Amino acid sequence: MSTLTESPKSSRSSAASLEFFKHLTAKYPPTDIAVRCWDGGELIPPGGKPIRATLVLNHPGSLRQIFWPFNKAAMGEGYIFDDIDIEGEIEPFLEYFLEMR
């Protein structure tokens, strides 16, 4: 996912979150999942691929809530407690993120 492109809308805090996200996913293959921050900053798949799902980070601490420490339950809790949202198809999102270790 390190090939994702950052949008120019990113504020300083969302740019830091998006860089951290790119770091977390760097060893995984590119995907058709986008990431959007609370302020409109986003990472989009390269090459004009259609976006099948978007991980929406609802506040600056969203990534910390779902990835530190990383476990599969934290992702579900982040959704339940409105730290994140998922737009589009949930299957590609789950396939990609639940395979992360």
Tab-separated table of N, CA and C in Angstrom:
chain	number	residue	atom	x	y	z
A	1	MET	N	0.816	-1.189	0.000
A	1	MET	CA	0.000	0.000	0.000
A	1	MET	C	0.857	1.251	0.000
A	2	SER	N	2.139	1.105	0.069
A	2	SER	CA	3.022	2.254	0.109
A	2	SER	C	2.948	3.072	-1.169
A	3	THR	N	2.302	2.565	-2.211
A	3	THR	CA	2.188	3.306	-3.454
A	3	THR	C	0.969	4.221	-3.480
A	4	LEU	N	0.232	4.285	-2.401
A	4	LEU	CA	-0.917	5.179	-2.346
A	4	LEU	C	-0.464	6.632	-2.462
A	5	THR	N	-1.305	7.455	-3.040
A	5	THR	CA	-1.010	8.859	-3.256
A	5	THR	C	-1.775	9.716	-2.264
A	6	GLU	N	-1.083	10.652	-1.647
A	6	GLU	CA	-1.704	11.540	-0.663
A	6	GLU	C	-2.315	12.738	-1.364
A	7	SER	N	-3.508	13.132	-0.924
A	7	SER	CA	-4.176	14.286	-1.521
A	7	SER	C	-3.614	15.575	-0.937
A	8	PRO	N	-3.750	16.692	-1.668
A	8	PRO	CA	-3.246	17.969	-1.146
A	8	PRO	C	-4.109	18.555	-0.031
A	9	LYS	N	-5.257	17.945	0.288
A	9	LYS	CA	-6.141	18.473	1.328
A	9	LYS	C	-5.628	18.199	2.739
A	10	SER	N	-4.644	17.368	2.890
A	10	SER	CA	-4.208	16.914	4.207
A	10	SER	C	-3.663	18.056	5.056
A	11	SER	N	-4.137	18.127	6.295
A	11	SER	CA	-3.555	19.039	7.262
A	11	SER	C	-2.290	18.384	7.802
A	12	ARG	N	-1.584	19.084	8.653
A	12	ARG	CA	-0.360	18.533	9.235
A	12	ARG	C	-0.646	17.248	10.022
A	13	SER	N	-1.710	17.245	10.829
A	13	SER	CA	-2.002	16.052	11.635
A	13	SER	C	-2.515	14.901	10.778
A	14	SER	N	-3.340	15.181	9.774
A	14	SER	CA	-3.798	14.075	8.942
A	14	SER	C	-2.668	13.563	8.050
A	15	ALA	N	-1.773	14.451	7.608
A	15	ALA	CA	-0.619	14.002	6.821
A	15	ALA	C	0.245	13.052	7.649
A	16	ALA	N	0.403	13.345	8.938
A	16	ALA	CA	1.176	12.455	9.813
A	16	ALA	C	0.474	11.106	9.957
A	17	SER	N	-0.839	11.121	10.100
A	17	SER	CA	-1.589	9.859	10.196
A	17	SER	C	-1.480	9.055	8.910
A	18	LEU	N	-1.574	9.728	7.774
A	18	LEU	CA	-1.483	9.028	6.495
A	18	LEU	C	-0.087	8.459	6.269
A	19	GLU	N	0.942	9.192	6.663
A	19	GLU	CA	2.313	8.663	6.566
A	19	GLU	C	2.482	7.433	7.459
A	20	PHE	N	1.942	7.497	8.657
A	20	PHE	CA	1.999	6.354	9.565
A	20	PHE	C	1.263	5.161	8.966
A	21	PHE	N	0.112	5.409	8.358
A	21	PHE	CA	-0.646	4.337	7.713
A	21	PHE	C	0.174	3.718	6.580
A	22	LYS	N	0.817	4.561	5.769
A	22	LYS	CA	1.661	4.040	4.682
A	22	LYS	C	2.790	3.191	5.246
A	23	HIS	N	3.361	3.619	6.356
A	23	HIS	CA	4.425	2.851	7.007
A	23	HIS	C	3.904	1.490	7.474
A	24	LEU	N	2.715	1.478	8.084
A	24	LEU	CA	2.141	0.231	8.591
A	24	LEU	C	1.843	-0.772	7.479
A	25	THR	N	1.495	-0.276	6.309
A	25	THR	CA	1.071	-1.155	5.217
A	25	THR	C	2.106	-1.310	4.114
A	26	ALA	N	3.307	-0.807	4.317
A	26	ALA	CA	4.325	-0.798	3.267
A	26	ALA	C	4.682	-2.183	2.745
A	27	LYS	N	4.651	-3.190	3.587
A	27	LYS	CA	5.063	-4.527	3.134
A	27	LYS	C	3.932	-5.317	2.472
A	28	TYR	N	2.747	-4.732	2.406
A	28	TYR	CA	1.603	-5.413	1.807
A	28	TYR	C	1.418	-4.953	0.369
A	29	PRO	N	0.841	-5.801	-0.468
A	29	PRO	CA	0.661	-5.422	-1.877
A	29	PRO	C	-0.326	-4.273	-2.034
A	30	PRO	N	-0.238	-3.549	-3.150
A	30	PRO	CA	-1.194	-2.468	-3.413
A	30	PRO	C	-2.625	-3.015	-3.400
A	31	THR	N	-3.547	-2.163	-3.083
A	31	THR	CA	-4.939	-2.572	-2.971
A	31	THR	C	-5.846	-1.529	-3.590
A	32	ASP	N	-7.127	-1.819	-3.611
A	32	ASP	CA	-8.118	-0.886	-4.140
A	32	ASP	C	-8.900	-0.236	-3.003
A	33	ILE	N	-8.228	-0.056	-1.869
A	33	ILE	CA	-8.824	0.553	-0.693
A	33	ILE	C	-8.188	1.931	-0.471
A	34	ALA	N	-9.025	2.929	-0.275
A	34	ALA	CA	-8.553	4.285	0.006
A	34	ALA	C	-8.667	4.545	1.508
A	35	VAL	N	-8.002	5.623	1.942
A	35	VAL	CA	-8.081	6.061	3.341
A	35	VAL	C	-8.409	7.550	3.320
A	36	ARG	N	-9.395	7.955	4.125
A	36	ARG	CA	-9.752	9.377	4.211
A	36	ARG	C	-9.762	9.813	5.672
A	37	CYS	N	-9.191	10.967	5.929
A	37	CYS	CA	-9.111	11.519	7.289
A	37	CYS	C	-10.275	12.453	7.575
A	38	TRP	N	-10.385	12.787	8.836
A	38	TRP	CA	-11.427	13.663	9.372
A	38	TRP	C	-11.453	15.022	8.708
A	39	ASP	N	-10.351	15.465	8.117
A	39	ASP	CA	-10.295	16.798	7.507
A	39	ASP	C	-10.305	16.758	5.981
A	40	GLY	N	-10.522	15.569	5.408
A	40	GLY	CA	-10.579	15.437	3.958
A	40	GLY	C	-9.291	14.950	3.317
A	41	GLY	N	-8.189	14.924	4.064
A	41	GLY	CA	-6.954	14.366	3.521
A	41	GLY	C	-7.166	12.894	3.217
A	42	GLU	N	-6.557	12.417	2.138
A	42	GLU	CA	-6.791	11.025	1.772
A	42	GLU	C	-5.608	10.397	1.062
A	43	LEU	N	-5.611	9.073	1.098
A	43	LEU	CA	-4.695	8.258	0.307
A	43	LEU	C	-5.561	7.517	-0.690
A	44	ILE	N	-5.155	7.545	-1.945
A	44	ILE	CA	-5.938	6.870	-2.968
A	44	ILE	C	-5.077	5.840	-3.683
A	45	PRO	N	-5.689	4.753	-4.159
A	45	PRO	CA	-4.916	3.738	-4.883
A	45	PRO	C	-4.293	4.330	-6.147
A	46	PRO	N	-3.147	3.817	-6.545
A	46	PRO	CA	-2.467	4.335	-7.733
A	46	PRO	C	-3.120	3.851	-9.028
A	47	GLY	N	-2.792	4.516	-10.095
A	47	GLY	CA	-3.163	4.046	-11.418
A	47	GLY	C	-4.633	4.138	-11.773
A	48	GLY	N	-5.393	4.937	-11.053
A	48	GLY	CA	-6.788	5.105	-11.395
A	48	GLY	C	-7.665	3.886	-11.153
A	49	LYS	N	-7.192	2.973	-10.309
A	49	LYS	CA	-8.008	1.802	-9.987
A	49	LYS	C	-9.306	2.256	-9.319
A	50	PRO	N	-10.410	1.588	-9.627
A	50	PRO	CA	-11.651	1.909	-8.907
A	50	PRO	C	-11.482	1.595	-7.425
A	51	ILE	N	-12.003	2.458	-6.594
A	51	ILE	CA	-11.924	2.264	-5.142
A	51	ILE	C	-13.110	1.412	-4.715
A	52	ARG	N	-12.828	0.273	-4.096
A	52	ARG	CA	-13.898	-0.620	-3.647
A	52	ARG	C	-14.325	-0.326	-2.219
A	53	ALA	N	-13.419	0.225	-1.427
A	53	ALA	CA	-13.732	0.546	-0.031
A	53	ALA	C	-12.867	1.713	0.406
A	54	THR	N	-13.379	2.479	1.356
A	54	THR	CA	-12.625	3.592	1.940
A	54	THR	C	-12.657	3.449	3.450
A	55	LEU	N	-11.472	3.428	4.056
A	55	LEU	CA	-11.349	3.470	5.509
A	55	LEU	C	-11.395	4.941	5.903
A	56	VAL	N	-12.390	5.325	6.679
A	56	VAL	CA	-12.553	6.710	7.109
A	56	VAL	C	-12.069	6.824	8.555
A	57	LEU	N	-11.053	7.663	8.760
A	57	LEU	CA	-10.526	7.923	10.099
A	57	LEU	C	-11.273	9.135	10.639
A	58	ASN	N	-12.040	8.950	11.706
A	58	ASN	CA	-12.933	10.000	12.185
A	58	ASN	C	-12.290	11.034	13.103
A	59	HIS	N	-11.083	10.790	13.585
A	59	HIS	CA	-10.400	11.756	14.441
A	59	HIS	C	-8.901	11.446	14.457
A	60	PRO	N	-8.066	12.357	14.939
A	60	PRO	CA	-6.617	12.158	14.909
A	60	PRO	C	-6.119	10.902	15.630
A	61	GLY	N	-6.844	10.382	16.594
A	61	GLY	CA	-6.396	9.190	17.318
A	61	GLY	C	-6.916	7.881	16.752
A	62	SER	N	-7.589	7.926	15.613
A	62	SER	CA	-8.213	6.721	15.058
A	62	SER	C	-7.228	5.589	14.808
A	63	LEU	N	-6.116	5.888	14.167
A	63	LEU	CA	-5.147	4.817	13.879
A	63	LEU	C	-4.601	4.203	15.154
A	64	ARG	N	-4.329	5.029	16.134
A	64	ARG	CA	-3.828	4.514	17.406
A	64	ARG	C	-4.859	3.566	18.029
A	65	GLN	N	-6.127	3.930	17.958
A	65	GLN	CA	-7.174	3.100	18.542
A	65	GLN	C	-7.257	1.725	17.892
A	66	ILE	N	-7.048	1.650	16.572
A	66	ILE	CA	-7.231	0.367	15.888
A	66	ILE	C	-5.940	-0.408	15.651
A	67	PHE	N	-4.788	0.251	15.760
A	67	PHE	CA	-3.528	-0.447	15.466
A	67	PHE	C	-2.559	-0.552	16.636
A	68	TRP	N	-2.847	0.051	17.779
A	68	TRP	CA	-1.869	-0.010	18.862
A	68	TRP	C	-2.509	-0.430	20.166
A	69	PRO	N	-2.208	-1.584	20.673
A	69	PRO	CA	-1.519	-2.673	19.975
A	69	PRO	C	-2.478	-3.310	18.981
A	70	PHE	N	-1.938	-3.817	17.892
A	70	PHE	CA	-2.790	-4.373	16.840
A	70	PHE	C	-3.362	-5.711	17.253
A	71	ASN	N	-4.656	-5.818	17.142
A	71	ASN	CA	-5.352	-7.092	17.237
A	71	ASN	C	-6.652	-6.941	16.465
A	72	LYS	N	-7.201	-8.048	16.052
A	72	LYS	CA	-8.390	-8.002	15.201
A	72	LYS	C	-9.601	-7.422	15.921
A	73	ALA	N	-9.678	-7.567	17.220
A	73	ALA	CA	-10.803	-7.014	17.973
A	73	ALA	C	-10.769	-5.483	17.970
A	74	ALA	N	-9.580	-4.896	17.971
A	74	ALA	CA	-9.461	-3.434	17.999
A	74	ALA	C	-10.090	-2.804	16.765
A	75	MET	N	-9.984	-3.474	15.629
A	75	MET	CA	-10.598	-2.965	14.402
A	75	MET	C	-12.121	-2.902	14.571
A	76	GLY	N	-12.727	-3.947	15.094
A	76	GLY	CA	-14.170	-3.957	15.326
A	76	GLY	C	-14.593	-2.937	16.366
A	77	GLU	N	-13.797	-2.815	17.428
A	77	GLU	CA	-14.095	-1.823	18.459
A	77	GLU	C	-13.998	-0.410	17.909
A	78	GLY	N	-13.022	-0.170	17.039
A	78	GLY	CA	-12.891	1.144	16.415
A	78	GLY	C	-14.119	1.507	15.605
A	79	TYR	N	-14.700	0.510	14.957
A	79	TYR	CA	-15.918	0.741	14.191
A	79	TYR	C	-17.098	0.994	15.129
A	80	ILE	N	-17.242	0.177	16.145
A	80	ILE	CA	-18.354	0.307	17.088
A	80	ILE	C	-18.317	1.653	17.808
A	81	PHE	N	-17.119	2.103	18.208
A	81	PHE	CA	-16.980	3.348	18.964
A	81	PHE	C	-16.772	4.575	18.080
A	82	ASP	N	-17.008	4.421	16.772
A	82	ASP	CA	-16.970	5.518	15.804
A	82	ASP	C	-15.586	6.153	15.649
A	83	ASP	N	-14.534	5.370	15.867
A	83	ASP	CA	-13.189	5.855	15.551
A	83	ASP	C	-12.966	5.783	14.048
A	84	ILE	N	-13.557	4.776	13.426
A	84	ILE	CA	-13.428	4.579	11.983
A	84	ILE	C	-14.794	4.291	11.398
A	85	ASP	N	-14.863	4.421	10.082
A	85	ASP	CA	-16.036	3.997	9.331
A	85	ASP	C	-15.512	3.341	8.061
A	86	ILE	N	-16.358	2.577	7.420
A	86	ILE	CA	-15.990	1.921	6.181
A	86	ILE	C	-17.059	2.282	5.157
A	87	GLU	N	-16.626	2.871	4.055
A	87	GLU	CA	-17.547	3.207	2.975
A	87	GLU	C	-17.277	2.263	1.818
A	88	GLY	N	-18.310	1.853	1.146
A	88	GLY	CA	-18.154	0.946	0.011
A	88	GLY	C	-18.292	-0.495	0.453
A	89	GLU	N	-17.616	-1.370	-0.267
A	89	GLU	CA	-17.699	-2.802	-0.009
A	89	GLU	C	-16.869	-3.175	1.215
A	90	ILE	N	-17.465	-3.881	2.148
A	90	ILE	CA	-16.747	-4.250	3.364
A	90	ILE	C	-15.837	-5.464	3.136
A	91	GLU	N	-16.162	-6.328	2.189
A	91	GLU	CA	-15.373	-7.542	1.978
A	91	GLU	C	-13.906	-7.260	1.643
A	92	PRO	N	-13.605	-6.372	0.677
A	92	PRO	CA	-12.185	-6.118	0.398
A	92	PRO	C	-11.455	-5.517	1.588
A	93	PHE	N	-12.159	-4.690	2.338
A	93	PHE	CA	-11.569	-4.098	3.529
A	93	PHE	C	-11.196	-5.182	4.531
A	94	LEU	N	-12.138	-6.055	4.831
A	94	LEU	CA	-11.879	-7.121	5.802
A	94	LEU	C	-10.796	-8.075	5.319
A	95	GLU	N	-10.842	-8.448	4.050
A	95	GLU	CA	-9.824	-9.343	3.502
A	95	GLU	C	-8.428	-8.753	3.676
A	96	TYR	N	-8.286	-7.486	3.383
A	96	TYR	CA	-6.969	-6.844	3.433
A	96	TYR	C	-6.490	-6.646	4.871
A	97	PHE	N	-7.305	-6.046	5.700
A	97	PHE	CA	-6.850	-5.652	7.022
A	97	PHE	C	-6.822	-6.792	8.025
A	98	LEU	N	-7.673	-7.767	7.854
A	98	LEU	CA	-7.641	-8.882	8.807
A	98	LEU	C	-6.526	-9.873	8.497
A	99	GLU	N	-5.911	-9.743	7.329
A	99	GLU	CA	-4.737	-10.555	7.011
A	99	GLU	C	-3.449	-9.953	7.586
A	100	MET	N	-3.509	-8.700	8.039
A	100	MET	CA	-2.322	-8.033	8.593
A	100	MET	C	-1.936	-8.679	9.909
A	101	ARG	N	-0.658	-8.753	10.153
A	101	ARG	CA	-0.178	-9.324	11.412
A	101	ARG	C	0.792	-8.399	12.059
